[in-house]
Amino acid sequence: MQRTKGTGRVGFKAAQHEGVPPTLQELYQEGAAKIRLPKVYDDMAEAALINTSGGVTGGDVLNWYVNLQTGAKAVLTTQACEKIYKSSEGSAQITNTLSVEDDAELHWLPQETILFNEASLSRALQVDLAPSARFLAVEAVILGRQAMRETVERAYFKDTWRVRKAGKLIHADDVLLNGGLGTRAKNAAVLNGARAFASILYIGPDEEELLKARAQNLQKLQDPKQVALSAFRGKLVGRVMAQDGYTLRQTLIPLLQSLRLGRELPKLWNL
């Protein structure tokens, strides 16, 4: 059967003047992978990743590469939620490879991934950070759209995060949902009946005590049954879960804006 394949690469270098966006250094598009660059008016570039096939199914392969040179700042998002449809053969493969050099700052903020019944996806996030780089990431997943009365009884979803700083592994996270999700998602140790969840990660050269205080202050503003944040070893990590995608996004938007120190999210995130 016909399969989707796509590769996209984008890179930025710091502008010569303060207060203006970084300069585009590289732009490569192949197959179903397209990249658009919205007009911005501050010091952070923006890029929107697009899968022109309209969704992903078993056997599809998408590879995204992002590079920020010294001092560059950029936010990466997606044009829409990525839909993972029923797989008749094999798993879809999505690999995101990110490189952030010294004094650069990357915000990886794709919109939600929607899993359909009997979907199969293996996704990897591979990040290389320089010692003084800053990195913020979120990945959100919705188990079927409640408004469309979709249910996910069985699916395969593997999400692997590996983050290295100066070549040393500093963050490893694996999420695996496999088989009877309709039953397992109700388990209190899994999703406790929630249909949507997200993982958040921030890494930067912040002082340890300031990072812990930031996590504690943000946690005080959240429902502990939906959001859990903690800071340790130079990173802030969080999990968010909600009853549906709309509620998840309502929670994520102010939380991510706080982590972005008041910066608005890309307009594509607007409810």
Short mmCIF file of C-alpha atoms in Angstrom, two decimals:
data_model
loop_
_atom_site.label_atom_id
_atom_site.label_comp_id
_atom_site.label_asym_id
_atom_site.label_seq_id
_atom_site.Cartn_x
_atom_site.Cartn_y
_atom_site.Cartn_z
CA MET A 1 0.00 0.00 0.00
CA GLN A 2 1.01 3.61 -0.56
CA ARG A 3 2.85 5.04 2.45
CA THR A 4 3.67 8.57 3.54
CA LYS A 5 7.30 9.58 3.83
CA GLY A 6 8.60 13.00 4.69
CA THR A 7 11.71 14.80 5.90
CA GLY A 8 11.90 18.41 7.01
CA ARG A 9 14.87 20.41 8.28
CA VAL A 10 14.95 23.96 9.56
CA GLY A 11 17.76 25.94 11.17
CA PHE A 12 18.26 29.47 12.49
CA LYS A 13 21.22 31.64 13.43
CA ALA A 14 21.15 34.67 15.71
CA ALA A 15 20.41 38.05 14.16
CA GLN A 16 23.10 40.73 14.21
CA HIS A 17 20.81 43.17 16.03
CA GLU A 18 18.87 42.74 19.28
CA GLY A 19 15.09 42.52 19.29
CA VAL A 20 14.73 41.10 15.79
CA PRO A 21 14.05 37.46 14.79
CA PRO A 22 16.90 35.05 14.08
CA THR A 23 17.96 34.55 10.48
CA LEU A 24 16.87 31.46 8.59
CA GLN A 25 19.94 29.28 8.07
CA GLU A 26 18.47 26.13 6.53
CA LEU A 27 15.13 25.04 5.08
CA TYR A 28 14.64 21.62 3.49
CA GLN A 29 11.37 19.86 2.63
CA GLU A 30 10.86 16.42 1.17
CA GLY A 31 7.72 14.36 0.58
CA ALA A 32 4.81 15.10 2.90
CA ALA A 33 6.91 17.23 5.27
CA LYS A 34 6.44 20.98 4.78
CA ILE A 35 7.56 23.93 6.90
CA ARG A 36 6.08 27.41 7.00
CA LEU A 37 7.56 30.48 8.70
CA PRO A 38 4.94 32.91 10.09
CA LYS A 39 5.86 36.58 10.32
CA VAL A 40 7.03 37.52 13.83
CA TYR A 41 7.93 40.83 15.44
CA ASP A 42 10.22 39.92 18.34
CA ASP A 43 13.47 38.06 18.94
CA MET A 44 12.01 34.53 18.60
CA ALA A 45 11.52 32.93 15.20
CA GLU A 46 8.52 30.68 14.58
CA ALA A 47 8.13 27.65 12.34
CA ALA A 48 5.06 25.51 11.68
CA LEU A 49 5.53 21.86 10.72
CA ILE A 50 2.98 20.39 8.32
CA ASN A 51 2.25 16.80 7.30
CA THR A 52 0.43 17.26 3.99
CA SER A 53 -0.87 13.68 3.99
CA GLY A 54 -3.48 14.74 6.55
CA GLY A 55 -2.65 12.01 9.04
CA VAL A 56 -0.44 9.05 9.82
CA THR A 57 -0.99 5.29 9.67
CA GLY A 58 1.09 2.12 9.90
CA GLY A 59 4.24 2.20 7.75
CA ASP A 60 4.38 6.00 7.43
CA VAL A 61 7.70 7.67 8.26
CA LEU A 62 8.24 11.33 9.19
CA ASN A 63 11.57 12.87 10.22
CA TRP A 64 11.96 16.43 11.51
CA TYR A 65 15.28 18.16 12.19
CA VAL A 66 15.77 21.49 13.97
CA ASN A 67 19.05 23.32 14.61
CA LEU A 68 19.53 26.55 16.52
CA GLN A 69 22.95 28.11 16.29
CA THR A 70 24.54 30.13 19.08
CA GLY A 71 22.19 32.77 20.48
CA ALA A 72 19.21 31.96 18.24
CA LYS A 73 15.67 31.65 19.64
CA ALA A 74 12.78 29.81 18.00
CA VAL A 75 9.44 28.18 18.73
CA LEU A 76 8.33 25.15 16.71
CA THR A 77 4.71 24.07 16.47
CA THR A 78 2.45 22.18 14.07
CA GLN A 79 -0.26 23.42 11.74
CA ALA A 80 -2.85 21.14 13.39
CA CYS A 81 -3.20 18.11 15.60
CA GLU A 82 -1.48 15.04 14.17
CA LYS A 83 -4.01 12.24 13.64
CA ILE A 84 -2.84 8.65 14.00
CA TYR A 85 -5.31 6.42 12.16
CA LYS A 86 -6.02 2.70 12.40
CA SER A 87 -3.03 0.66 11.28
CA SER A 88 -3.48 -2.37 9.07
CA GLU A 89 0.23 -3.20 9.01
CA GLY A 90 3.17 -2.09 11.19
CA SER A 91 3.68 1.12 13.14
CA ALA A 92 4.06 4.69 12.01
CA GLN A 93 7.48 6.18 12.81
CA ILE A 94 7.99 9.84 13.75
CA THR A 95 11.46 11.04 14.76
CA ASN A 96 12.20 14.57 15.97
CA THR A 97 15.89 15.47 16.17
CA LEU A 98 16.71 18.81 17.80
CA SER A 99 20.02 20.60 18.34
CA VAL A 100 20.39 23.75 20.46
CA GLU A 101 23.76 25.50 20.72
CA ASP A 102 25.09 27.80 23.47
CA ASP A 103 22.83 30.68 24.58
CA ALA A 104 20.14 29.47 22.14
CA GLU A 105 16.55 28.77 23.18
CA LEU A 106 14.13 26.32 21.60
CA HIS A 107 10.46 25.86 22.47
CA TRP A 108 9.12 22.59 21.03
CA LEU A 109 5.33 23.02 21.16
CA PRO A 110 3.55 20.74 18.68
CA GLN A 111 -0.22 20.54 18.93
CA GLU A 112 -1.86 17.40 20.26
CA THR A 113 -1.50 13.92 18.80
CA ILE A 114 -4.88 12.20 18.40
CA LEU A 115 -4.88 8.41 18.57
CA PHE A 116 -7.70 6.54 16.84
CA ASN A 117 -8.80 3.01 17.67
CA GLU A 118 -6.18 0.40 16.63
CA ALA A 119 -3.62 3.10 15.82
CA SER A 120 0.08 2.24 16.06
CA LEU A 121 2.78 4.87 16.54
CA SER A 122 6.40 4.84 17.63
CA ARG A 123 7.76 8.35 18.21
CA ALA A 124 11.19 9.55 19.33
CA LEU A 125 12.40 12.93 20.58
CA GLN A 126 16.17 13.27 20.44
CA VAL A 127 17.68 16.49 21.80
CA ASP A 128 21.28 17.71 22.00
CA LEU A 129 21.81 20.79 24.17
CA ALA A 130 24.87 22.93 24.71
CA PRO A 131 25.65 23.77 28.38
CA SER A 132 23.99 27.22 28.31
CA ALA A 133 21.05 26.30 26.04
CA ARG A 134 17.39 26.54 27.09
CA PHE A 135 14.78 24.02 26.04
CA LEU A 136 11.03 23.79 26.64
CA ALA A 137 8.96 20.90 25.27
CA VAL A 138 5.43 19.57 25.44
CA GLU A 139 3.85 16.52 23.84
CA ALA A 140 0.12 16.00 24.31
CA VAL A 141 -1.96 12.94 23.41
CA ILE A 142 -5.72 12.54 23.05
CA LEU A 143 -7.30 9.07 23.08
CA GLY A 144 -10.11 9.71 20.62
CA ARG A 145 -12.21 12.87 20.28
CA GLN A 146 -14.99 12.91 22.83
CA ALA A 147 -17.16 15.30 20.79
CA MET A 148 -17.05 12.81 17.90
CA ARG A 149 -17.89 9.94 20.28
CA GLU A 150 -14.65 8.18 19.39
CA THR A 151 -13.31 5.49 21.71
CA VAL A 152 -9.90 3.88 21.74
CA GLU A 153 -10.19 0.28 22.91
CA ARG A 154 -6.92 -0.96 21.46
CA ALA A 155 -3.81 0.89 20.26
CA TYR A 156 -0.02 0.96 20.39
CA PHE A 157 1.77 4.15 21.38
CA LYS A 158 5.45 4.40 22.27
CA ASP A 159 7.01 7.78 23.01
CA THR A 160 10.75 7.91 23.72
CA TRP A 161 12.55 11.06 24.93
CA ARG A 162 16.34 11.30 25.14
CA VAL A 163 17.90 14.65 26.05
CA ARG A 164 21.66 15.19 26.25
CA LYS A 165 23.59 18.20 27.47
CA ALA A 166 27.20 18.52 26.30
CA GLY A 167 26.91 14.91 25.13
CA LYS A 168 25.78 13.56 28.52
CA LEU A 169 22.36 11.97 28.92
CA ILE A 170 20.36 14.09 31.41
CA HIS A 171 16.77 13.08 30.69
CA ALA A 172 15.24 9.81 29.56
CA ASP A 173 11.50 9.19 29.48
CA ASP A 174 9.54 6.36 27.91
CA VAL A 175 5.75 6.16 27.63
CA LEU A 176 4.24 2.91 26.37
CA LEU A 177 0.55 2.22 25.91
CA ASN A 178 -0.16 -1.12 24.33
CA GLY A 179 -3.16 -3.39 23.87
CA GLY A 180 -6.41 -2.85 25.72
CA LEU A 181 -6.30 0.87 26.41
CA GLY A 182 -10.03 1.02 27.10
CA THR A 183 -9.47 -0.98 30.29
CA ARG A 184 -5.93 0.03 31.25
CA ALA A 185 -6.54 3.78 30.94
CA LYS A 186 -9.10 3.51 33.74
CA ASN A 187 -6.45 2.20 36.14
CA ALA A 188 -5.58 4.81 38.80
CA ALA A 189 -1.87 4.17 38.21
CA VAL A 190 -2.22 4.90 34.47
CA LEU A 191 -4.71 7.64 33.49
CA ASN A 192 -7.46 7.11 36.05
CA GLY A 193 -10.06 7.36 33.30
CA ALA A 194 -8.63 10.46 31.61
CA ARG A 195 -8.77 10.61 27.80
CA ALA A 196 -5.97 13.16 27.31
CA PHE A 197 -2.52 13.67 28.79
CA ALA A 198 0.68 15.64 28.22
CA SER A 199 4.36 15.58 29.18
CA ILE A 200 6.26 18.81 29.83
CA LEU A 201 10.00 19.39 30.14
CA TYR A 202 12.10 22.51 30.74
CA ILE A 203 15.90 22.50 30.89
CA GLY A 204 18.08 25.58 31.25
CA PRO A 205 21.06 27.07 33.06
CA ASP A 206 18.81 28.27 35.93
CA GLU A 207 19.95 27.94 39.53
CA GLU A 208 18.56 24.83 41.20
CA GLU A 209 16.71 26.64 43.99
CA LEU A 210 15.08 29.10 41.58
CA LEU A 211 13.90 26.26 39.37
CA LYS A 212 12.42 24.41 42.36
CA ALA A 213 10.64 27.55 43.54
CA ARG A 214 9.24 28.07 40.06
CA ALA A 215 7.85 24.55 39.97
CA GLN A 216 6.32 24.94 43.44
CA ASN A 217 4.70 28.28 42.58
CA LEU A 218 3.21 26.89 39.37
CA GLN A 219 1.99 23.77 41.17
CA LYS A 220 0.05 25.89 43.68
CA LEU A 221 -2.04 27.25 40.81
CA GLN A 222 -2.94 23.80 39.47
CA ASP A 223 -5.37 21.05 40.40
CA PRO A 224 -3.11 18.33 41.88
CA LYS A 225 -5.43 15.69 40.43
CA GLN A 226 -4.67 16.98 36.92
CA VAL A 227 -1.17 18.49 37.05
CA ALA A 228 2.04 17.36 38.72
CA LEU A 229 5.24 19.43 38.48
CA SER A 230 8.65 18.92 40.01
CA ALA A 231 12.17 20.27 39.56
CA PHE A 232 15.45 18.46 40.13
CA ARG A 233 18.95 18.24 38.62
CA GLY A 234 18.51 21.35 36.50
CA LYS A 235 15.22 20.42 34.89
CA LEU A 236 11.50 20.93 35.44
CA VAL A 237 9.22 18.06 34.48
CA GLY A 238 5.46 17.77 34.49
CA ARG A 239 2.52 15.54 33.65
CA VAL A 240 -0.95 16.82 32.84
CA MET A 241 -4.11 14.81 32.31
CA ALA A 242 -7.70 15.76 31.53
CA GLN A 243 -11.07 14.27 30.61
CA ASP A 244 -10.90 15.53 27.02
CA GLY A 245 -8.70 17.44 24.60
CA TYR A 246 -10.42 20.79 25.11
CA THR A 247 -9.92 20.66 28.88
CA LEU A 248 -6.31 19.59 28.39
CA ARG A 249 -5.60 22.57 26.17
CA GLN A 250 -7.33 24.94 28.60
CA THR A 251 -4.88 23.73 31.23
CA LEU A 252 -1.80 23.69 29.01
CA ILE A 253 -2.09 27.19 27.53
CA PRO A 254 -1.64 29.23 30.76
CA LEU A 255 0.88 26.72 32.09
CA LEU A 256 3.07 26.91 28.98
CA GLN A 257 2.76 30.71 28.86
CA SER A 258 4.09 30.82 32.42
CA LEU A 259 6.99 28.57 31.50
CA ARG A 260 7.63 30.86 28.51
CA LEU A 261 7.84 33.79 30.95
CA GLY A 262 4.69 35.43 29.65
CA ARG A 263 5.23 34.91 25.94
CA GLU A 264 2.03 34.11 24.07
CA LEU A 265 1.79 30.72 22.42
CA PRO A 266 1.82 30.56 18.60
CA LYS A 267 -1.53 31.67 17.13
CA LEU A 268 -2.07 28.14 15.83
CA TRP A 269 -2.67 27.15 19.47
CA ASN A 270 -5.64 29.53 19.85
CA LEU A 271 -8.82 27.86 21.09
#
